[in-house]
Amino acid sequence: MSGEQAKLNRKDFVSDQDVRWCPGCGDYAILAQVQRVMPELNIPRENIVFVSGIGCSSRFPYYMNTYGFHSIHGRATAVASGLKLARPDLSVWVVTGDGDGLSIGGNHLIHLLRRNLDINVLLFNNEIYGLTKGQYSPTSRMGQITKSSPLGVADHPFDTVSLALGADATFVARTVDTETRHLQAMLTRAVEHKGTSFIEILQNCPIFNDGCFEEVSGKGSRIENQLVLEHGQPLLFGPEDARMGVALGKDMSPQVVSMDSTPAEQVLLHDETNEALGFFLSRLERPEFPVPLGVIRAMDRPIYEKEVMAQAERALSEMGKPDFNKLFCGGDTWTVE
Amino acid sequence: MAEVPSETNVREKPVEQIDTVVIRFAGDSGDGMQLTGTQFTNESAVAGNDIATLPDYPAEIRAPAGTLAGVSGFQVNFSQGRVFTPGDRPDVLVVMNPAALSVNIADLRDGGILVADSDAFTLANIRKAGMDGDPLADASLNKRVRVYSVPLTRMTTDSISDMGLPNKTMVRCKNFFALGLCSWMFNRPIEQTLTWIESKFAKSPALVEANTRVFKAGWNFGETTEVFVHTYEVKPADIEPGTYTNMTGNRALALGLMAAASKAGKSMFFGSYPITPASDILHELAAHKNFDVTTFQGEDEIAAVCSAIGASFGGALGVTASSGPGIALKGEALGLAVITELPLVVVNVQRGGPSTGLPTKTEQADLMQAFFGRNGESPLAIVAPATPVECFDMAFEAVHVALKYMVPVMILSDGYLANGAQPWKIPDYDELPDISVRYWKGDLGFHPYLRNEDTLSRPWVIPGTPGFEHRIGGLEKDYDSGDISYDPANHERMTRVRAEKIERVSEDLNPLCVEGSELGELLMVGWGSTYGALAQATEELNAEGLATGHLQLRWLNPLPVEELKRIFARYKTIVVPELNMGQLVRILRERLLVDAIPVSRVQGQPFKVGELKARVKAIVEEGR
C-alpha cells in the first residue's frame, strides 16, 4: 500500500471515478500528464493532496487516487495554505482555473504567491467560464463574444504570468495542454522548486472557447508562435529556416529580429532569476510577439511554513515546553484561603 | 515627599465601611483610562473583592482630543458580596476633561462622588464639549453630587518637574495620579501596582520613576489634603478558596481552546483576520507558539476560515475567530465544513450591527446568523458562554463536541464578555478531562462517510495514512459509498443525518440549571453575556416578593426541547431578555409553541438591572 514499496505507475494514480469532462477537453491531457509524472516524483501516494475550488478544472482531485479536497469557489489556495501549515510533510497541489484562481480567488492566490508556501499551483487557463456555460473570465480577450458579453468583452484581461510575477511568485512557468513533454517537464520543475510553484497551463475549451490558443497549439502555427524558454539560452523561435529572436530595442522595448540579418549576441539570453526579464517576457503581446513558454522565473526566497516552524522552535527554546499551570498563573494572582 | 503607607499602617483619616462600589474612570481616549481602570480592578481583585468590569471605548483610536466622540470609559464594580454586573450607575465618577463629564454625568447616582481634573476645564475644552460655563461650578450639579475639583494635571507635573521630562510626557502621567488618589480613597493594596509599573515601563527607567512618583503623589494628595475627610473600605468577598487571576473573556477563550487541543493531543491551527472585538484572541494565541499552536493571519476572513478547514482536513484542530461581519464572510466556508463533516471551532465575538455597526459595543444580534446564516440546510452546534470566565469552559466543551461529532461548533461570545474581566479560579490543568479522538481503525470497506453508530460522525482519516486515500468536498456525497451523488433521496438522507448529528450532541451536555425560584410567577430565559444582569434582577425580584426563576442557556443548538417544556410549565410568564430585537425568543416560540415574551435592548450596552426589572415587572402586571 505504501509508496515506499514497489514503484508506482500511472495507473496507481487513477481513481475509480469516471472522468466527466466534455469530449476533447484539454483537461484530459493535463490529467494524463499529471498521472504520468506522479510516479516519477517518488512521493508516497498517501502524502500527496490535491486541493481545488470550483469550475471544470476543480473536479481534478476526484480523478486522482491520492488524498483530495474539492473545496469552494476561489478558496483552494486558502484551504491548501492551512493544510500545508498544519502538515508541512505533505505534497500539496492546487488545481484552479482562470475564473476560480484569478477572479473570485484572486486575493488568496496573490497572497499565497507572496507568502511562498511550498505548494504547487496548476492554473488551467481557457479564457472562459466553462462550468457555468460560457461567460467571459478575467483572461477573456477584449471584444470577445460570450454569453455574458454579446457585444464583446469590455474589460481588460489579466495576463496570468504578469499577475503572478507581480505578486512576487518565486516560480512561474507557462505551458500548453497539448505539449505533453513540455507539460511534464514543467510539472517536474515545479516539484523541484522549494516555495510556491505556479504554472499557467493554456487549455482549450472545445465547447465554449474552442481554439482560443490555436496560435500556440495549432499544427500550422505553433512553431511560429511558441517562444520556448531555456535558462541561459537565447530567446529564439520560429522554424529552422526562418529563425527569429527577441531583442531589446534602443527604447528598452522588445523587438522581434530575424536571425538571418542579426548578430546572435544581440538576442537576449533567458535568465530565470532575472526579475526584470521575467516581467519583460510576460508583457510580450500577441500577435506581434510569440508566447513565452517554460520557466519564466525561478528564484529562492524563504518558505513561509519553514519560517513558521522556526518560530515555533524558537518559542520552545525560549519559553520552554508547554506548561499550562504556569500559563494559567501568568498574570497577577491572589489566593483566597 | 511623604512616604506612602503600606497596607498595615494605621490610616490618618476615618474609614467608612461599605458593601459595594461602582467606579467609572472617563477621559479622552489618549488619557489612559482603560489602563487606569484595569489596574484599579487588579488592585480590587487582590483586595479580595468580587468584581465585574465594563470597558467602554470609542471605535476611533484617537478621536480629536477633548471631543465627545473621543471619550473612553472603564467601569468596575467591586463588592464584599457576589457581583453579577459592572453596575447600572457609578457611585464614583472620575473625569479627566469636560467631554468626559458631559458624556457620563447623567449616569452618576445622586449623592455620588465626582472627581474632576480642574486643570482640564479650560474655556476651550468646555466649549469643545458643547457646554457653556464651567459645569463644575454648576449649582444644581453640586446639589446632586459631591464635586471634588482637583488640579490633577498641575499636581502631576509638579511632582516630577525636576526630572527634566518634556511637558507632554509629564502630562501623560496624570492617569496615575487619578489611580493613586482612588487607590487611597478605597484603601486598595498598592504593592501590586508599583510592581506592575516597574515591569510595564521596564524599558524606560525614567517613566518608571515618573509614574511611580505621580501615583504616590495621588495617594498622598488624598491622605494629606483637607479635601477628602474619610476613605472607604470594601471588605473581601466570601469567595471559594483557591488561587485566582483576573480573566477577560477573550483570554479565557484562547486558554480554553489551547487546553482542550492539548487534552485532545491535537495541534491547534488558528486562522484569523483582525477584527474588533475578537483580535485579542489572535494576540493571545500568537504569544504561545511553544504550546503547539499555529496562528495564521489570513488575507481576509474567508482565507482565515478556509485555512482552518484545510488544517482540520490535515488532522489539526482548526479554529477561526471573528465578529459578526467577518462571520458573514465566512458563511460559505462554514457550509463546506458542515458538508465535509470536519471538526472546526468558530468564535463569534458579537458586536453591534448590521454592517460595521458599533464595532466596540456589545450586542447579541448574531444568533439567527449562527443558526441560519448559510445557504442550504447547514446546522452547526452553537454554544454561548455566560460570563468571561465561562469562556474557558465553553471553549473546552466546544472543542470536545467538534472532535467527537466531526462538526463545526460556533461559540457566541460578545464585546462585553470579551473585554469584561472577572476573577477566575485557576483550574489545575492535570484535573481537566482528556478529550478522546476517534480514528478509523477498520480496514475493508472504508469510505469517508462511513458513520459511527452512536455519534453518526464520519471517520477522520488524515492525509499520510496509507491505503485510505480519499476525496471529500462541497458536493453532496452518497451515504453508502462517499462518492458524488445527485440522487434526490440520498440528499434528503444526508441532510437529515447532518441535522441528527447536532441533536446527538445533547447526550454530552449538562442538564439545565434554573436559578432563583424553582416555580412561580416568572421565568427569565437568557443566553450569553446577559447572565449577570438577569441573575442580579432575579435575586432582587425574589427579594421583592416576585417568585422569579432564571434560566441561562449555554448550548443553543442542540436545544433541549423536552427539558425546556418541563421547566417552562412551572411558571406563569416566560420572558426572554436579549440584546437584540428578539432572536432566542423566536426560536423558543417556534420550537416549544410557548407564548414567551421578548425584552429587547439594542443600545450597544448591557442590560441595566433597574431597567430590566421595571420592564419585566410591567409584563407580569399586564398578564395578571
XYZ file of C-alpha atoms in Angstrom, chain B residues 10-424:
415
model
C -2.749 52.978 60.612
C -4.676 55.406 58.494
C -4.861 59.027 59.460
C -8.404 59.552 58.300
C -11.546 57.693 59.376
C -12.611 54.706 57.292
C -16.205 54.166 56.261
C -17.265 50.556 55.620
C -19.375 49.952 52.544
C -20.601 46.801 50.777
C -20.175 47.607 47.180
C -18.824 50.388 44.982
C -19.178 51.149 41.304
C -16.482 53.429 39.968
C -16.107 54.768 36.451
C -12.967 56.331 35.023
C -13.597 58.529 31.991
C -11.348 60.673 29.869
C -10.034 61.250 26.414
C -9.103 58.097 24.523
C -5.481 59.164 24.909
C -5.752 59.641 28.663
C -5.084 56.021 29.591
C -8.436 55.331 31.191
C -8.548 51.668 30.143
C -5.188 51.153 31.786
C -6.228 53.028 34.931
C -9.448 51.039 35.199
C -7.737 47.727 34.597
C -5.117 48.425 37.206
C -7.694 49.564 39.742
C -9.569 46.337 39.035
C -6.451 44.287 39.678
C -5.936 46.066 42.999
C -9.536 45.304 43.941
C -9.127 41.681 42.995
C -6.016 41.429 45.139
C -8.029 43.045 47.944
C -10.298 40.009 47.738
C -13.412 41.688 46.361
C -15.673 40.121 43.811
C -15.542 42.253 40.668
C -17.064 42.873 37.286
C -15.849 45.355 34.705
C -17.137 47.193 31.653
C -14.649 48.873 29.362
C -16.408 51.324 27.028
C -14.264 52.946 24.407
C -14.801 54.598 21.027
C -14.061 52.884 17.719
C -11.657 55.652 16.774
C -8.184 55.062 18.163
C -7.635 58.764 18.809
C -10.686 60.868 18.065
C -9.897 64.599 18.189
C -8.754 65.389 21.727
C -11.333 66.791 24.074
C -14.355 65.935 21.923
C -17.391 63.952 22.995
C -16.562 61.324 20.354
C -13.192 60.689 21.944
C -14.420 59.826 25.427
C -13.262 56.469 26.736
C -14.534 54.933 29.938
C -13.904 51.965 32.201
C -16.322 50.920 34.914
C -15.647 48.453 37.704
C -17.972 47.130 40.364
C -16.272 45.671 43.425
C -18.017 44.262 46.406
C -17.820 42.142 49.509
C -20.869 40.282 48.204
C -21.348 38.481 44.915
C -21.060 40.700 41.868
C -23.089 39.896 38.769
C -22.718 43.057 36.699
C -20.472 46.115 36.396
C -23.324 48.075 37.976
C -26.033 50.262 36.489
C -24.839 53.629 37.787
C -21.469 54.590 39.185
C -21.090 55.756 42.792
C -17.855 57.442 41.830
C -17.057 59.129 38.564
C -13.558 60.274 37.735
C -13.403 62.594 34.726
C -10.273 63.887 33.071
C -11.941 66.587 30.946
C -15.279 68.362 30.297
C -16.240 65.987 27.470
C -15.929 63.011 29.809
C -18.109 64.834 32.315
C -20.691 65.700 29.690
C -20.962 62.100 28.423
C -21.069 60.433 31.839
C -22.521 62.787 34.428
C -26.142 61.719 33.944
C -25.192 58.170 34.971
C -23.613 59.208 38.286
C -26.055 58.343 41.027
C -27.495 61.066 43.259
C -25.199 61.669 46.184
C -22.294 60.120 44.276
C -18.752 61.404 44.088
C -17.395 63.312 41.117
C -13.635 63.742 40.883
C -12.621 66.088 38.079
C -9.290 67.332 36.788
C -10.000 71.032 37.166
C -6.967 71.920 35.050
C -8.697 70.389 32.039
C -11.775 72.555 32.470
C -10.479 75.405 30.360
C -12.884 77.547 28.398
C -11.730 75.943 25.150
C -12.260 72.400 26.451
C -15.635 73.296 27.910
C -16.745 74.673 24.545
C -15.358 71.638 22.757
C -17.610 69.525 24.949
C -20.557 71.645 23.868
C -21.188 73.344 27.195
C -21.402 76.971 28.274
C -19.841 77.891 31.564
C -17.865 75.729 33.954
C -20.016 72.707 34.798
C -18.025 72.113 37.978
C -19.372 75.379 39.334
C -22.947 74.481 38.404
C -25.156 74.797 41.458
C -27.606 72.031 40.607
C -24.775 69.601 39.967
C -23.179 70.475 43.285
C -26.520 69.920 44.965
C -26.959 66.485 43.367
C -23.466 65.036 43.776
C -20.322 65.732 45.749
C -17.899 67.518 43.441
C -14.167 67.284 44.040
C -12.241 69.634 41.753
C -8.659 68.521 41.819
C -5.894 70.289 39.857
C -4.741 66.933 38.721
C -2.607 67.923 35.731
C -0.720 70.591 37.633
C -0.040 68.339 40.598
C 1.130 65.632 38.237
C 3.659 67.876 36.534
C 4.703 69.454 39.860
C 5.556 66.084 41.315
C 8.008 65.249 38.519
C 9.073 68.699 37.296
C 12.648 68.106 38.459
C 13.113 65.105 36.181
C 13.671 67.096 33.021
C 10.963 65.312 31.066
C 9.143 67.060 28.221
C 5.879 68.630 29.357
C 3.832 66.329 27.136
C 5.374 63.260 28.756
C 4.726 64.646 32.228
C 1.078 65.368 31.455
C 0.603 61.841 30.149
C 1.349 60.524 33.641
C -1.792 62.095 35.053
C -3.846 58.903 34.909
C -1.506 57.532 37.568
C -2.374 60.465 39.786
C -6.047 59.554 39.441
C -5.231 55.914 40.123
C -3.212 56.838 43.204
C -5.979 59.040 44.533
C -8.670 56.417 44.019
C -6.433 53.707 45.464
C -6.142 55.843 48.580
C -9.848 56.628 48.669
C -10.816 52.945 48.636
C -7.931 51.570 50.637
C -6.623 49.468 47.775
C -3.403 47.477 48.204
C -0.812 49.232 46.038
C 2.265 46.986 46.047
C 0.954 45.178 43.022
C 0.562 48.430 41.071
C 4.067 49.563 41.953
C 5.470 46.261 40.724
C 3.338 46.494 37.625
C 4.635 49.981 36.785
C 8.155 48.642 37.015
C 7.507 45.849 34.555
C 5.245 47.832 32.221
C 7.797 50.608 31.732
C 10.870 48.435 32.203
C 12.381 49.809 29.007
C 12.393 53.351 30.369
C 13.616 53.806 33.952
C 12.604 57.485 33.741
C 8.990 56.522 33.103
C 9.058 54.004 35.944
C 10.188 56.739 38.274
C 7.805 59.357 36.893
C 4.716 57.138 37.034
C 5.622 55.811 40.463
C 6.093 59.327 41.793
C 2.844 60.541 40.251
C 0.969 57.522 41.588
C 2.298 58.178 45.082
C 1.544 61.872 44.738
C -2.072 61.000 44.017
C -2.176 58.795 47.075
C -0.572 61.452 49.258
C -2.898 64.115 47.970
C -5.828 62.163 49.368
C -4.088 61.432 52.614
C -2.730 64.881 53.386
C -5.080 67.480 51.974
C -8.234 68.710 53.602
C -10.313 67.965 50.533
C -11.245 64.417 51.483
C -12.424 63.765 55.007
C -12.528 60.000 55.011
C -11.801 56.878 52.991
C -13.924 53.858 52.171
C -13.310 50.203 52.669
C -14.923 47.266 50.938
C -14.160 44.074 52.849
C -13.089 40.959 50.958
C -15.930 38.942 49.495
C -16.766 35.444 50.624
C -15.142 33.683 47.732
C -14.448 29.984 47.252
C -10.887 29.235 48.361
C -8.340 28.936 45.624
C -5.850 30.857 43.571
C -7.381 33.480 41.338
C -6.414 35.713 38.494
C -8.293 38.400 36.646
C -9.635 36.978 33.412
C -11.211 38.543 30.341
C -13.490 36.592 28.036
C -11.121 36.758 25.084
C -8.176 35.471 27.082
C -10.321 32.762 28.666
C -11.405 31.628 25.209
C -7.831 31.441 23.993
C -6.689 29.463 27.038
C -9.704 27.144 26.859
C -9.065 26.359 23.195
C -5.380 25.697 23.855
C -6.051 23.492 26.869
C -8.679 21.486 25.012
C -6.482 20.986 21.952
C -3.724 19.788 24.231
C -6.054 17.430 26.102
C -7.107 16.007 22.745
C -3.477 15.571 21.726
C -4.058 17.859 18.751
C -2.044 20.640 17.234
C -4.153 23.743 17.082
C -4.355 25.833 13.940
C -5.867 29.259 14.398
C -6.765 31.130 11.207
C -7.884 34.678 11.813
C -8.191 38.155 10.365
C -8.005 41.242 12.579
C -11.402 42.490 13.717
C -12.714 44.232 16.814
C -13.515 42.871 19.357
C -12.055 39.435 18.517
C -8.424 40.291 17.720
C -7.224 39.783 21.286
C -7.792 36.055 20.851
C -5.303 36.088 17.975
C -2.843 38.163 20.023
C -3.103 35.793 22.970
C -2.629 32.654 20.894
C 0.216 34.162 18.866
C 2.104 34.652 22.129
C 2.060 30.934 22.953
C 3.672 29.255 19.963
C 5.510 26.891 22.282
C 2.129 25.253 23.005
C 1.804 23.593 19.585
C -0.346 26.463 18.380
C -0.003 27.832 14.850
C -1.568 31.218 14.245
C -2.186 32.373 10.706
C -3.262 35.906 9.931
C -5.047 35.388 6.660
C -5.517 37.930 3.877
C -9.217 38.069 4.705
C -11.926 36.388 6.754
C -12.523 33.782 4.078
C -8.862 32.792 3.990
C -8.914 32.610 7.769
C -11.734 30.077 7.914
C -10.646 28.166 4.808
C -7.126 27.742 6.148
C -8.605 26.398 9.389
C -10.704 23.920 7.399
C -7.625 22.875 5.438
C -5.752 22.357 8.696
C -8.581 20.232 10.083
C -8.522 18.154 6.912
C -4.831 17.668 7.631
C -5.573 16.435 11.150
C -5.113 19.547 13.271
C -7.818 21.229 15.304
C -8.886 24.091 13.041
C -10.168 27.197 14.792
C -11.196 30.583 13.470
C -12.483 33.660 15.263
C -14.115 36.859 14.177
C -17.022 39.172 14.836
C -20.384 39.375 13.023
C -19.272 40.992 9.754
C -16.409 38.534 9.478
C -18.670 35.607 10.271
C -20.905 36.755 7.411
C -17.918 36.469 5.083
C -17.098 33.015 6.418
C -20.619 31.753 5.760
C -19.970 29.760 2.604
C -16.911 28.096 4.081
C -18.842 27.136 7.198
C -21.211 25.296 4.877
C -18.172 23.488 3.485
C -17.194 22.407 6.995
C -20.760 21.220 7.544
C -20.909 19.094 4.397
C -17.348 17.754 4.631
C -18.049 16.991 8.305
C -14.731 18.253 9.579
C -14.151 19.446 13.140
C -13.971 23.228 13.336
C -14.412 25.749 16.136
C -15.701 29.165 15.102
C -15.715 32.021 17.574
C -18.039 34.962 17.005
C -17.333 37.824 19.378
C -20.526 39.691 18.578
C -20.737 43.458 18.277
C -23.423 45.965 17.294
C -24.614 45.536 13.698
C -25.652 45.463 10.895
C -22.663 46.083 8.646
C -19.848 47.803 10.519
C -22.414 48.906 13.097
C -20.915 49.565 16.523
C -17.526 47.838 16.391
C -16.584 48.395 20.018
C -20.027 47.921 21.566
C -21.751 44.755 22.620
C -24.847 43.121 21.108
C -26.354 39.636 20.766
C -27.844 40.035 17.337
C -25.977 37.214 15.569
C -27.970 34.289 16.958
C -30.061 33.963 13.809
C -26.884 34.236 11.770
C -25.399 31.377 13.792
C -28.486 29.251 13.248
C -29.379 30.129 9.690
C -26.732 32.392 8.171
C -25.634 29.990 5.445
C -27.086 28.612 2.237
C -28.881 25.306 2.380
C -29.690 23.252 5.441
C -26.437 23.670 7.315
C -26.763 23.195 11.059
C -23.867 23.961 13.400
C -23.598 23.286 17.092
C -23.898 26.598 18.948
C -22.762 27.433 22.462
C -22.800 30.738 24.338
C -20.691 31.346 27.453
C -22.477 33.382 30.117
C -19.526 35.058 31.804
C -15.946 35.966 30.917
C -14.511 33.041 32.878
C -17.056 30.641 31.437
C -15.470 31.340 28.046
C -12.744 28.926 29.152
C -15.170 26.107 29.930
C -17.319 26.620 26.853
C -14.289 26.726 24.570
C -13.207 23.434 26.115
C -16.652 21.906 25.550
C -16.797 23.250 22.011
C -13.537 21.513 21.106
C -14.779 18.282 22.636
C -18.010 18.401 20.620
C -16.285 19.378 17.374
C -13.857 16.462 17.610
C -16.330 13.869 18.826
C -19.101 14.608 16.349
C -16.973 15.934 13.471
C -18.991 19.127 13.254
C -18.359 22.847 13.213
C -19.174 24.456 16.566
C -19.852 28.157 16.899
C -19.058 29.906 20.165
C -21.111 33.069 20.588
C -19.244 35.498 22.783
C -19.701 39.265 22.606
C -17.869 42.511 23.218
C -18.989 42.631 26.811
C -17.629 39.169 27.661
C -14.555 39.660 25.506
C -13.277 42.741 27.295
C -15.012 42.337 30.630
C -12.937 40.865 33.436
C -13.805 38.632 36.324
C -11.813 36.701 38.938
C -11.029 33.252 37.573
